Structures are given as C-alpha cells and as structure tokens.
Amino acid sequence: MKVLYVVGTNLSMNTSANISHNAYVQGLLENGCEVDILMSSSSWGQKDESLPVFVEAKYYVYNSISIIDRLKKSFKNVFDKKVSIQNVIKTDKKFTSEKLISNSDFKDSVRESIKKSYEFIFNTAHLYSLDRTWLKNALHFKENSTYDLIISNSSPASSHKLVLDLFSKKRITKTRWIQIWEDPWFFDIYAGHRQEVKLEEHRLLQAAEEIFYVSILTMNYQKQNFLDCAHKMKHIPLPYLKLNENKLKKNTDEVRFGYFGDYYSITRRLQPFYDAIVESGATAYIN
C-alpha cells in the first residue's frame, strides 16, 4: 500500500506531538507500507538526533518561514519584552512608587498599541496565520503515482487544509483520506472559540472519509457538535515510538523523567512536576 502522510510540523523537532507523529510513520512502515512524508521545514530550535529518520520513507519538506514571518517575530519581541519594577529600581533609586506605577502604566499602553498594530499589519486573525507560508509552498507538491491512502495528522490543522487544497488543485488524486486529530480545533483551549474556526473545522471534517481522535472523550464530544460527521468518527490510541537504542545513553541505575510540550501556564501547570522532582532528587528534563 502506498501512503502519503501529511503533517504541518517538522518531524525532527522533539515535541510530544512529533513523538506520536513519528510513531504513526513507524507503524505504517512496519506494516509494509510505502510511505511518502509531506511536512514543513524547521521553524525553531534544533534537530533531536534521537528521533528517527526513516530511510525507507521519502521526505518532501517545504519552507514554512518567510521574510515577513521573521519580521513578525522581531516585531513581536518589542511588545513581549517586559521590564520589571525591580530592574527599574536598580537603575534609578530616585524613582518614587508613584513614578514607578505611572511608568508601568505608560509602558503597558505602549505595548498594547504596538500589539494592535502588529495584529492589524500581519493579520494574526487569519485562521492559518502561522502556517500560511507552508500552505503556499507545499502546494507545489505533486504525486508521482496515485496513493492508496492519505493520512493528515494535526496539530496543526493546516495538515488537513493542505490535503484539501491539493485535491482542489489536482496535485494529488482523490482517494481514501483519513484525518487524525490529536486535539479538536474549535473546542481546544487555544482556539478562542471563534465561530469561523468552527465553520472551517466542520468543512475539513466533512471532506474526510474517516476521522480519528486519540481521546474517547474528545471523540464523543465532537460527535455531539458535528452531527453529520459523527458516523465517520473513531478512536485511535496514541502510538508508542520505538527509538534506536544505539542513539540513547544507557544508564540502568538511574530513572529519568522528561516533559516535552508547551510551557504556557494557561494550559500547563509545570510547577507541581518541578516541585516533585526537586523534592525527590530525581533527574528530569524539560524540553
């Protein structure tokens, strides 16, 4: 079976999502599939050499970072940078508390103005604002022969969007298409519950032949909210990635823990994990 696996990340980056993404590819290859991988270029960080590179698969990598994206990052850093009151006090001890408060209010208003300008200029409200460059460049992909199966894997949801665009542009032949959603889109905590997100998610779900969720609770909730797609929704557990032990440091006397994922406090509370590690004296890695 010839399979096209589409993912809007770079599989060499060590994230919790990419660990499962690589495991799906590994499973396909172990079951005798011929696999082409369509993914994005690296947009941040360094490659993790412990993650597998499947020599049996063909990789098609398209740029995901434009010049404008680099400008956006630089521009964003301007209003993301915070100056603490402690630093101000160290700089000039003559400041009174009233002046410090006034200075802080002024900086907040400046940051807010810059943020609004940034959002207006770069259209951050765009549904695929982080993936527009990749979606544009990856449309140059064209199949060499018809695939028996196409699998798009999110996050990000742009993975599914790309497949739909490739069908529309006749870059790939319409065939059996499976979507794997590790998280929902509209009901995810990051989505902001914007109605246009729900409409776009619905459009993507309608186009798939089968839809898989890694959580039974998520699947059942999605069935209730996308009734016309409920019959296509199924559950699949997160796969386990078997790493090359030759690339790993062996130490049977030490138990090591790791956290690989987002740091944002709105969705992750890492403090209990950190406190437990410190108290136990165990070794842990937060990446």
PDB file of C-alpha atoms in Angstrom:
ATOM      1  CA  MET A   1       0.000   0.000   0.000  1.00  0.00           C
ATOM      2  CA  LYS A   2       1.299   3.447  -0.943  1.00  0.00           C
ATOM      3  CA  VAL A   3       0.590   6.090   1.712  1.00  0.00           C
ATOM      4  CA  LEU A   4       1.011   9.866   1.799  1.00  0.00           C
ATOM      5  CA  TYR A   5       1.458  11.099   5.372  1.00  0.00           C
ATOM      6  CA  VAL A   6       0.928  14.862   5.784  1.00  0.00           C
ATOM      7  CA  VAL A   7       1.901  16.845   8.870  1.00  0.00           C
ATOM      8  CA  GLY A   8       2.395  20.593   9.311  1.00  0.00           C
ATOM      9  CA  THR A   9       5.414  20.257  11.592  1.00  0.00           C
ATOM     10  CA  ASN A  10       8.983  19.087  11.156  1.00  0.00           C
ATOM     11  CA  LEU A  11       9.385  15.532  12.449  1.00  0.00           C
ATOM     12  CA  SER A  12      12.961  16.124  13.598  1.00  0.00           C
ATOM     13  CA  MET A  13      11.812  18.514  16.341  1.00  0.00           C
ATOM     14  CA  ASN A  14      11.296  16.932  19.753  1.00  0.00           C
ATOM     15  CA  THR A  15       7.727  17.697  20.830  1.00  0.00           C
ATOM     16  CA  SER A  16       5.086  15.479  22.363  1.00  0.00           C
ATOM     17  CA  ALA A  17       3.074  15.712  19.132  1.00  0.00           C
ATOM     18  CA  ASN A  18       6.027  14.806  16.920  1.00  0.00           C
ATOM     19  CA  ILE A  19       6.822  11.745  19.021  1.00  0.00           C
ATOM     20  CA  SER A  20       3.388  10.364  18.128  1.00  0.00           C
ATOM     21  CA  HIS A  21       3.665  11.620  14.533  1.00  0.00           C
ATOM     22  CA  ASN A  22       6.888   9.655  14.048  1.00  0.00           C
ATOM     23  CA  ALA A  23       5.271   6.634  15.665  1.00  0.00           C
ATOM     24  CA  TYR A  24       2.452   6.633  13.095  1.00  0.00           C
ATOM     25  CA  VAL A  25       5.029   6.599  10.296  1.00  0.00           C
ATOM     26  CA  GLN A  26       6.953   3.860  12.058  1.00  0.00           C
ATOM     27  CA  GLY A  27       3.799   1.754  12.305  1.00  0.00           C
ATOM     28  CA  LEU A  28       2.980   2.210   8.632  1.00  0.00           C
ATOM     29  CA  LEU A  29       6.469   1.104   7.609  1.00  0.00           C
ATOM     30  CA  GLU A  30       6.418  -1.891   9.965  1.00  0.00           C
ATOM     31  CA  ASN A  31       3.205  -2.996   8.255  1.00  0.00           C
ATOM     32  CA  GLY A  32       4.828  -2.975   4.839  1.00  0.00           C
ATOM     33  CA  CYS A  33       3.522   0.346   3.538  1.00  0.00           C
ATOM     34  CA  GLU A  34       5.402   2.538   1.096  1.00  0.00           C
ATOM     35  CA  VAL A  35       5.351   5.957   2.779  1.00  0.00           C
ATOM     36  CA  ASP A  36       5.858   9.486   1.461  1.00  0.00           C
ATOM     37  CA  ILE A  37       6.042  12.191   4.149  1.00  0.00           C
ATOM     38  CA  LEU A  38       4.934  15.720   3.336  1.00  0.00           C
ATOM     39  CA  MET A  39       5.939  18.122   6.120  1.00  0.00           C
ATOM     40  CA  SER A  40       7.182  21.628   6.931  1.00  0.00           C
ATOM     41  CA  SER A  41      10.712  22.882   7.365  1.00  0.00           C
ATOM     42  CA  SER A  42      12.136  23.515  10.801  1.00  0.00           C
ATOM     43  CA  SER A  43      10.905  26.837  12.170  1.00  0.00           C
ATOM     44  CA  TRP A  44      12.563  26.834  15.580  1.00  0.00           C
ATOM     45  CA  GLY A  45      15.050  25.011  17.784  1.00  0.00           C
ATOM     46  CA  GLN A  46      17.500  22.300  16.835  1.00  0.00           C
ATOM     47  CA  LYS A  47      17.034  18.811  15.494  1.00  0.00           C
ATOM     48  CA  ASP A  48      16.873  15.997  18.031  1.00  0.00           C
ATOM     49  CA  GLU A  49      19.261  13.305  16.861  1.00  0.00           C
ATOM     50  CA  SER A  50      17.483  10.660  18.952  1.00  0.00           C
ATOM     51  CA  LEU A  51      14.347  10.930  16.821  1.00  0.00           C
ATOM     52  CA  PRO A  52      14.259   8.533  13.876  1.00  0.00           C
ATOM     53  CA  VAL A  53      14.894   9.319  10.238  1.00  0.00           C
ATOM     54  CA  PHE A  54      13.147   6.617   8.235  1.00  0.00           C
ATOM     55  CA  VAL A  55      15.410   5.690   5.328  1.00  0.00           C
ATOM     56  CA  GLU A  56      12.582   3.653   3.784  1.00  0.00           C
ATOM     57  CA  ALA A  57      10.349   6.737   3.522  1.00  0.00           C
ATOM     58  CA  LYS A  58      10.581   9.674   1.132  1.00  0.00           C
ATOM     59  CA  TYR A  59      10.519  13.129   2.728  1.00  0.00           C
ATOM     60  CA  TYR A  60       9.078  16.173   0.969  1.00  0.00           C
ATOM     61  CA  VAL A  61       9.916  19.263   3.025  1.00  0.00           C
ATOM     62  CA  TYR A  62       8.594  22.725   2.203  1.00  0.00           C
ATOM     63  CA  ASN A  63       9.630  26.034   3.701  1.00  0.00           C
ATOM     64  CA  SER A  64       7.375  27.344   6.463  1.00  0.00           C
ATOM     65  CA  ILE A  65       9.167  30.582   7.342  1.00  0.00           C
ATOM     66  CA  SER A  66       9.010  33.688   5.163  1.00  0.00           C
ATOM     67  CA  ILE A  67      10.813  37.015   5.472  1.00  0.00           C
ATOM     68  CA  ILE A  68       7.604  38.510   6.826  1.00  0.00           C
ATOM     69  CA  ASP A  69       7.462  35.781   9.466  1.00  0.00           C
ATOM     70  CA  ARG A  70      10.948  36.735  10.623  1.00  0.00           C
ATOM     71  CA  LEU A  71       9.910  40.389  10.776  1.00  0.00           C
ATOM     72  CA  LYS A  72       6.822  39.401  12.723  1.00  0.00           C
ATOM     73  CA  LYS A  73       8.950  37.600  15.287  1.00  0.00           C
ATOM     74  CA  SER A  74      11.262  40.573  15.702  1.00  0.00           C
ATOM     75  CA  PHE A  75       8.348  42.987  15.869  1.00  0.00           C
ATOM     76  CA  LYS A  76       6.523  40.804  18.373  1.00  0.00           C
ATOM     77  CA  ASN A  77       9.521  40.770  20.678  1.00  0.00           C
ATOM     78  CA  VAL A  78       9.183  44.527  21.061  1.00  0.00           C
ATOM     79  CA  PHE A  79       5.924  44.340  22.978  1.00  0.00           C
ATOM     80  CA  ASP A  80       6.581  40.934  24.571  1.00  0.00           C
ATOM     81  CA  LYS A  81       9.621  42.240  26.427  1.00  0.00           C
ATOM     82  CA  LYS A  82       8.754  43.186  29.974  1.00  0.00           C
ATOM     83  CA  VAL A  83      10.684  45.476  32.282  1.00  0.00           C
ATOM     84  CA  SER A  84      10.237  44.576  35.931  1.00  0.00           C
ATOM     85  CA  ILE A  85       9.912  47.210  38.638  1.00  0.00           C
ATOM     86  CA  GLN A  86      12.903  45.638  40.356  1.00  0.00           C
ATOM     87  CA  ASN A  87      15.104  46.412  37.357  1.00  0.00           C
ATOM     88  CA  VAL A  88      13.842  49.977  37.257  1.00  0.00           C
ATOM     89  CA  ILE A  89      14.611  50.412  40.948  1.00  0.00           C
ATOM     90  CA  LYS A  90      18.172  49.150  40.412  1.00  0.00           C
ATOM     91  CA  THR A  91      18.619  51.567  37.527  1.00  0.00           C
ATOM     92  CA  ASP A  92      17.412  54.660  39.325  1.00  0.00           C
ATOM     93  CA  LYS A  93      16.779  54.566  43.054  1.00  0.00           C
ATOM     94  CA  LYS A  94      15.378  58.116  42.949  1.00  0.00           C
ATOM     95  CA  PHE A  95      12.093  56.844  41.459  1.00  0.00           C
ATOM     96  CA  THR A  96       9.173  57.053  43.857  1.00  0.00           C
ATOM     97  CA  SER A  97       6.464  54.383  43.950  1.00  0.00           C
ATOM     98  CA  GLU A  98       4.062  56.778  42.222  1.00  0.00           C
ATOM     99  CA  LYS A  99       6.504  57.338  39.371  1.00  0.00           C
ATOM    100  CA  LEU A 100       7.053  53.589  39.056  1.00  0.00           C
ATOM    101  CA  ILE A 101       3.323  52.979  38.735  1.00  0.00           C
ATOM    102  CA  SER A 102       2.992  55.795  36.218  1.00  0.00           C
ATOM    103  CA  ASN A 103       5.942  54.472  34.230  1.00  0.00           C
ATOM    104  CA  SER A 104       4.469  50.963  34.253  1.00  0.00           C
ATOM    105  CA  ASP A 105       1.084  52.212  33.022  1.00  0.00           C
ATOM    106  CA  PHE A 106       2.776  54.096  30.210  1.00  0.00           C
ATOM    107  CA  LYS A 107       4.743  51.032  29.121  1.00  0.00           C
ATOM    108  CA  ASP A 108       1.580  48.915  29.203  1.00  0.00           C
ATOM    109  CA  SER A 109      -0.256  51.384  26.970  1.00  0.00           C
ATOM    110  CA  VAL A 110       2.676  51.446  24.530  1.00  0.00           C
ATOM    111  CA  ARG A 111       2.806  47.644  24.441  1.00  0.00           C
ATOM    112  CA  GLU A 112      -0.934  47.464  23.790  1.00  0.00           C
ATOM    113  CA  SER A 113      -0.689  49.973  20.918  1.00  0.00           C
ATOM    114  CA  ILE A 114       2.194  48.079  19.321  1.00  0.00           C
ATOM    115  CA  LYS A 115       0.321  44.788  19.737  1.00  0.00           C
ATOM    116  CA  LYS A 116      -2.778  46.128  17.996  1.00  0.00           C
ATOM    117  CA  SER A 117      -0.627  47.496  15.150  1.00  0.00           C
ATOM    118  CA  TYR A 118       1.113  44.123  14.822  1.00  0.00           C
ATOM    119  CA  GLU A 119      -2.201  42.250  14.684  1.00  0.00           C
ATOM    120  CA  PHE A 120      -3.571  44.643  12.061  1.00  0.00           C
ATOM    121  CA  ILE A 121      -0.492  44.659   9.811  1.00  0.00           C
ATOM    122  CA  PHE A 122       0.161  40.924   9.893  1.00  0.00           C
ATOM    123  CA  ASN A 123      -3.464  39.761  10.094  1.00  0.00           C
ATOM    124  CA  THR A 124      -2.970  37.406  13.034  1.00  0.00           C
ATOM    125  CA  ALA A 125      -6.708  36.689  12.973  1.00  0.00           C
ATOM    126  CA  HIS A 126      -6.184  34.640   9.801  1.00  0.00           C
ATOM    127  CA  LEU A 127      -7.223  31.044  10.534  1.00  0.00           C
ATOM    128  CA  TYR A 128      -3.893  29.656   9.352  1.00  0.00           C
ATOM    129  CA  SER A 129      -1.739  32.688  10.187  1.00  0.00           C
ATOM    130  CA  LEU A 130       1.170  30.566  11.475  1.00  0.00           C
ATOM    131  CA  ASP A 131       1.125  28.185   8.521  1.00  0.00           C
ATOM    132  CA  ARG A 132       0.314  30.359   5.510  1.00  0.00           C
ATOM    133  CA  THR A 133       3.848  30.165   4.102  1.00  0.00           C
ATOM    134  CA  TRP A 134       3.961  26.379   4.364  1.00  0.00           C
ATOM    135  CA  LEU A 135       0.488  26.004   2.846  1.00  0.00           C
ATOM    136  CA  LYS A 136       1.536  28.151  -0.103  1.00  0.00           C
ATOM    137  CA  ASN A 137       4.872  26.415  -0.718  1.00  0.00           C
ATOM    138  CA  ALA A 138       3.607  22.871  -0.147  1.00  0.00           C
ATOM    139  CA  LEU A 139       1.045  23.329  -2.925  1.00  0.00           C
ATOM    140  CA  HIS A 140       3.963  22.734  -5.314  1.00  0.00           C
ATOM    141  CA  PHE A 141       3.915  19.070  -4.259  1.00  0.00           C
ATOM    142  CA  LYS A 142       2.633  16.694  -6.922  1.00  0.00           C
ATOM    143  CA  GLU A 143       2.220  12.944  -6.705  1.00  0.00           C
ATOM    144  CA  ASN A 144       4.300  10.681  -8.925  1.00  0.00           C
ATOM    145  CA  SER A 145       1.666   7.960  -8.837  1.00  0.00           C
ATOM    146  CA  THR A 146      -1.724   7.556  -7.160  1.00  0.00           C
ATOM    147  CA  TYR A 147      -1.759   6.903  -3.417  1.00  0.00           C
ATOM    148  CA  ASP A 148      -3.874   4.144  -1.872  1.00  0.00           C
ATOM    149  CA  LEU A 149      -4.285   6.114   1.343  1.00  0.00           C
ATOM    150  CA  ILE A 150      -3.715   9.672   2.521  1.00  0.00           C
ATOM    151  CA  ILE A 151      -3.325  10.459   6.220  1.00  0.00           C
ATOM    152  CA  SER A 152      -3.248  14.012   7.518  1.00  0.00           C
ATOM    153  CA  ASN A 153      -2.278  14.472  11.147  1.00  0.00           C
ATOM    154  CA  SER A 154      -2.881  17.502  13.349  1.00  0.00           C
ATOM    155  CA  SER A 155      -1.870  19.515  15.243  1.00  0.00           C
ATOM    156  CA  PRO A 156      -1.677  21.849  13.364  1.00  0.00           C
ATOM    157  CA  ALA A 157      -4.991  21.772  11.499  1.00  0.00           C
ATOM    158  CA  SER A 158      -3.191  23.114   8.433  1.00  0.00           C
ATOM    159  CA  SER A 159      -2.211  19.485   7.738  1.00  0.00           C
ATOM    160  CA  HIS A 160      -5.836  18.772   6.806  1.00  0.00           C
ATOM    161  CA  LYS A 161      -6.205  22.081   4.988  1.00  0.00           C
ATOM    162  CA  LEU A 162      -3.233  21.245   2.753  1.00  0.00           C
ATOM    163  CA  VAL A 163      -4.715  17.925   1.642  1.00  0.00           C
ATOM    164  CA  LEU A 164      -7.970  19.650   0.753  1.00  0.00           C
ATOM    165  CA  ASP A 165      -6.059  22.264  -1.262  1.00  0.00           C
ATOM    166  CA  LEU A 166      -4.002  19.598  -3.038  1.00  0.00           C
ATOM    167  CA  PHE A 167      -7.215  17.840  -4.069  1.00  0.00           C
ATOM    168  CA  SER A 168      -8.688  21.121  -5.282  1.00  0.00           C
ATOM    169  CA  LYS A 169      -5.587  21.952  -7.349  1.00  0.00           C
ATOM    170  CA  LYS A 170      -5.458  18.353  -8.670  1.00  0.00           C
ATOM    171  CA  ARG A 171      -1.932  17.939  -7.330  1.00  0.00           C
ATOM    172  CA  ILE A 172      -2.969  14.592  -5.865  1.00  0.00           C
ATOM    173  CA  THR A 173      -5.677  12.168  -6.952  1.00  0.00           C
ATOM    174  CA  LYS A 174      -8.700  11.874  -4.690  1.00  0.00           C
ATOM    175  CA  THR A 175      -8.539   8.639  -2.769  1.00  0.00           C
ATOM    176  CA  ARG A 176      -9.237   7.331   0.723  1.00  0.00           C
ATOM    177  CA  TRP A 177      -8.445  10.156   3.158  1.00  0.00           C
ATOM    178  CA  ILE A 178      -8.060   9.716   6.925  1.00  0.00           C
ATOM    179  CA  GLN A 179      -7.753  12.623   9.341  1.00  0.00           C
ATOM    180  CA  ILE A 180      -6.113  12.124  12.738  1.00  0.00           C
ATOM    181  CA  TRP A 181      -6.900  14.826  15.300  1.00  0.00           C
ATOM    182  CA  GLU A 182      -4.848  14.769  18.490  1.00  0.00           C
ATOM    183  CA  ASP A 183      -6.899  17.735  19.695  1.00  0.00           C
ATOM    184  CA  PRO A 184     -10.099  19.338  18.448  1.00  0.00           C
ATOM    185  CA  TRP A 185      -9.795  22.804  16.929  1.00  0.00           C
ATOM    186  CA  PHE A 186     -12.775  24.961  17.906  1.00  0.00           C
ATOM    187  CA  PHE A 187     -13.130  23.424  21.374  1.00  0.00           C
ATOM    188  CA  ASP A 188      -9.398  23.431  22.080  1.00  0.00           C
ATOM    189  CA  ILE A 189      -8.272  25.917  24.715  1.00  0.00           C
ATOM    190  CA  TYR A 190      -6.005  27.687  22.187  1.00  0.00           C
ATOM    191  CA  ALA A 191      -8.726  28.302  19.587  1.00  0.00           C
ATOM    192  CA  GLY A 192     -10.534  31.149  21.314  1.00  0.00           C
ATOM    193  CA  HIS A 193     -13.904  29.629  20.310  1.00  0.00           C
ATOM    194  CA  ARG A 194     -14.257  31.813  17.228  1.00  0.00           C
ATOM    195  CA  GLN A 195     -17.204  30.879  15.032  1.00  0.00           C
ATOM    196  CA  GLU A 196     -15.114  30.991  11.850  1.00  0.00           C
ATOM    197  CA  VAL A 197     -12.842  28.324  13.359  1.00  0.00           C
ATOM    198  CA  LYS A 198     -15.808  26.024  13.952  1.00  0.00           C
ATOM    199  CA  LEU A 199     -17.053  26.539  10.397  1.00  0.00           C
ATOM    200  CA  GLU A 200     -13.601  25.754   8.961  1.00  0.00           C
ATOM    201  CA  GLU A 201     -13.183  22.708  11.181  1.00  0.00           C
ATOM    202  CA  HIS A 202     -16.588  21.465  10.010  1.00  0.00           C
ATOM    203  CA  ARG A 203     -15.564  21.934   6.383  1.00  0.00           C
ATOM    204  CA  LEU A 204     -12.425  19.863   6.935  1.00  0.00           C
ATOM    205  CA  LEU A 205     -14.291  17.103   8.772  1.00  0.00           C
ATOM    206  CA  GLN A 206     -16.878  16.829   6.019  1.00  0.00           C
ATOM    207  CA  ALA A 207     -14.162  16.178   3.431  1.00  0.00           C
ATOM    208  CA  ALA A 208     -12.576  13.191   5.189  1.00  0.00           C
ATOM    209  CA  GLU A 209     -13.625   9.589   4.743  1.00  0.00           C
ATOM    210  CA  GLU A 210     -12.636   8.660   8.302  1.00  0.00           C
ATOM    211  CA  ILE A 211     -11.796  10.808  11.338  1.00  0.00           C
ATOM    212  CA  PHE A 212      -9.774   9.538  14.292  1.00  0.00           C
ATOM    213  CA  TYR A 213      -9.365  11.078  17.754  1.00  0.00           C
ATOM    214  CA  VAL A 214      -6.826   9.965  20.344  1.00  0.00           C
ATOM    215  CA  SER A 215      -9.261  10.586  23.213  1.00  0.00           C
ATOM    216  CA  ILE A 216     -12.615   8.815  23.522  1.00  0.00           C
ATOM    217  CA  LEU A 217     -13.997  11.769  25.487  1.00  0.00           C
ATOM    218  CA  THR A 218     -12.972  14.179  22.717  1.00  0.00           C
ATOM    219  CA  MET A 219     -14.461  11.899  20.068  1.00  0.00           C
ATOM    220  CA  ASN A 220     -17.813  11.700  21.876  1.00  0.00           C
ATOM    221  CA  TYR A 221     -17.885  15.463  22.386  1.00  0.00           C
ATOM    222  CA  GLN A 222     -17.100  16.068  18.714  1.00  0.00           C
ATOM    223  CA  LYS A 223     -19.871  13.689  17.692  1.00  0.00           C
ATOM    224  CA  GLN A 224     -22.357  15.780  19.631  1.00  0.00           C
ATOM    225  CA  ASN A 225     -21.242  19.013  17.999  1.00  0.00           C
ATOM    226  CA  PHE A 226     -20.691  17.817  14.403  1.00  0.00           C
ATOM    227  CA  LEU A 227     -23.655  15.504  13.986  1.00  0.00           C
ATOM    228  CA  ASP A 228     -23.364  14.998  10.229  1.00  0.00           C
ATOM    229  CA  CYS A 229     -19.766  13.767  10.668  1.00  0.00           C
ATOM    230  CA  ALA A 230     -20.371  11.613  13.756  1.00  0.00           C
ATOM    231  CA  HIS A 231     -20.632   8.355  11.787  1.00  0.00           C
ATOM    232  CA  LYS A 232     -17.074   8.859  10.493  1.00  0.00           C
ATOM    233  CA  MET A 233     -15.500   9.497  13.901  1.00  0.00           C
ATOM    234  CA  LYS A 234     -13.483   6.744  15.562  1.00  0.00           C
ATOM    235  CA  HIS A 235     -10.956   6.356  18.348  1.00  0.00           C
ATOM    236  CA  ILE A 236      -7.285   5.508  17.963  1.00  0.00           C
ATOM    237  CA  PRO A 237      -4.845   5.430  20.910  1.00  0.00           C
ATOM    238  CA  LEU A 238      -1.612   7.384  20.750  1.00  0.00           C
ATOM    239  CA  PRO A 239       1.099   5.126  19.290  1.00  0.00           C
ATOM    240  CA  TYR A 240       4.343   4.224  21.002  1.00  0.00           C
ATOM    241  CA  LEU A 241       7.600   5.254  19.315  1.00  0.00           C
ATOM    242  CA  LYS A 242      10.397   2.694  19.414  1.00  0.00           C
ATOM    243  CA  LEU A 243      13.677   4.572  19.417  1.00  0.00           C
ATOM    244  CA  ASN A 244      17.035   3.312  18.230  1.00  0.00           C
ATOM    245  CA  GLU A 245      18.694   2.254  21.470  1.00  0.00           C
ATOM    246  CA  ASN A 246      22.145   2.833  19.991  1.00  0.00           C
ATOM    247  CA  LYS A 247      21.368   6.563  19.967  1.00  0.00           C
ATOM    248  CA  LEU A 248      20.312   6.617  23.596  1.00  0.00           C
ATOM    249  CA  LYS A 249      22.523   6.901  26.636  1.00  0.00           C
ATOM    250  CA  LYS A 250      22.083   3.765  28.687  1.00  0.00           C
ATOM    251  CA  ASN A 251      22.012   4.095  32.458  1.00  0.00           C
ATOM    252  CA  THR A 252      20.071   1.316  34.120  1.00  0.00           C
ATOM    253  CA  ASP A 253      20.790   2.641  37.637  1.00  0.00           C
ATOM    254  CA  GLU A 254      19.010   5.959  37.153  1.00  0.00           C
ATOM    255  CA  VAL A 255      15.352   6.707  36.499  1.00  0.00           C
ATOM    256  CA  ARG A 256      14.936   9.847  34.390  1.00  0.00           C
ATOM    257  CA  PHE A 257      11.781  11.819  33.716  1.00  0.00           C
ATOM    258  CA  GLY A 258      11.012  14.172  30.862  1.00  0.00           C
ATOM    259  CA  TYR A 259       8.432  16.750  29.830  1.00  0.00           C
ATOM    260  CA  PHE A 260       8.185  17.653  26.158  1.00  0.00           C
ATOM    261  CA  GLY A 261       5.462  20.135  25.280  1.00  0.00           C
ATOM    262  CA  ASP A 262       4.060  23.611  25.831  1.00  0.00           C
ATOM    263  CA  TYR A 263       5.085  25.777  28.747  1.00  0.00           C
ATOM    264  CA  TYR A 264       2.158  28.217  28.691  1.00  0.00           C
ATOM    265  CA  SER A 265       0.601  28.424  32.151  1.00  0.00           C
ATOM    266  CA  ILE A 266      -2.892  28.836  30.674  1.00  0.00           C
ATOM    267  CA  THR A 267      -2.789  25.188  29.572  1.00  0.00           C
ATOM    268  CA  ARG A 268       0.071  23.606  31.530  1.00  0.00           C
ATOM    269  CA  ARG A 269       0.895  23.605  35.247  1.00  0.00           C
ATOM    270  CA  LEU A 270       4.521  22.511  35.387  1.00  0.00           C
ATOM    271  CA  GLN A 271       5.156  23.751  38.936  1.00  0.00           C
ATOM    272  CA  PRO A 272       3.885  20.549  40.663  1.00  0.00           C
ATOM    273  CA  PHE A 273       6.083  18.449  38.381  1.00  0.00           C
ATOM    274  CA  TYR A 274       9.095  20.669  39.082  1.00  0.00           C
ATOM    275  CA  ASP A 275       8.453  20.645  42.847  1.00  0.00           C
ATOM    276  CA  ALA A 276       8.126  16.844  42.892  1.00  0.00           C
ATOM    277  CA  ILE A 277      11.405  16.417  41.022  1.00  0.00           C
ATOM    278  CA  VAL A 278      13.253  18.781  43.362  1.00  0.00           C
ATOM    279  CA  GLU A 279      11.816  17.090  46.433  1.00  0.00           C
ATOM    280  CA  SER A 280      12.609  13.575  45.200  1.00  0.00           C
ATOM    281  CA  GLY A 281      16.075  14.415  43.911  1.00  0.00           C
ATOM    282  CA  ALA A 282      15.316  12.614  40.645  1.00  0.00           C
ATOM    283  CA  THR A 283      16.671  13.662  37.247  1.00  0.00           C
ATOM    284  CA  ALA A 284      14.305  15.342  34.826  1.00  0.00           C
ATOM    285  CA  TYR A 285      14.430  17.142  31.501  1.00  0.00           C
ATOM    286  CA  ILE A 286      12.039  19.871  30.419  1.00  0.00           C
ATOM    287  CA  ASN A 287      12.336  20.495  26.692  1.00  0.00           C
TER     288      ASN A 287
END
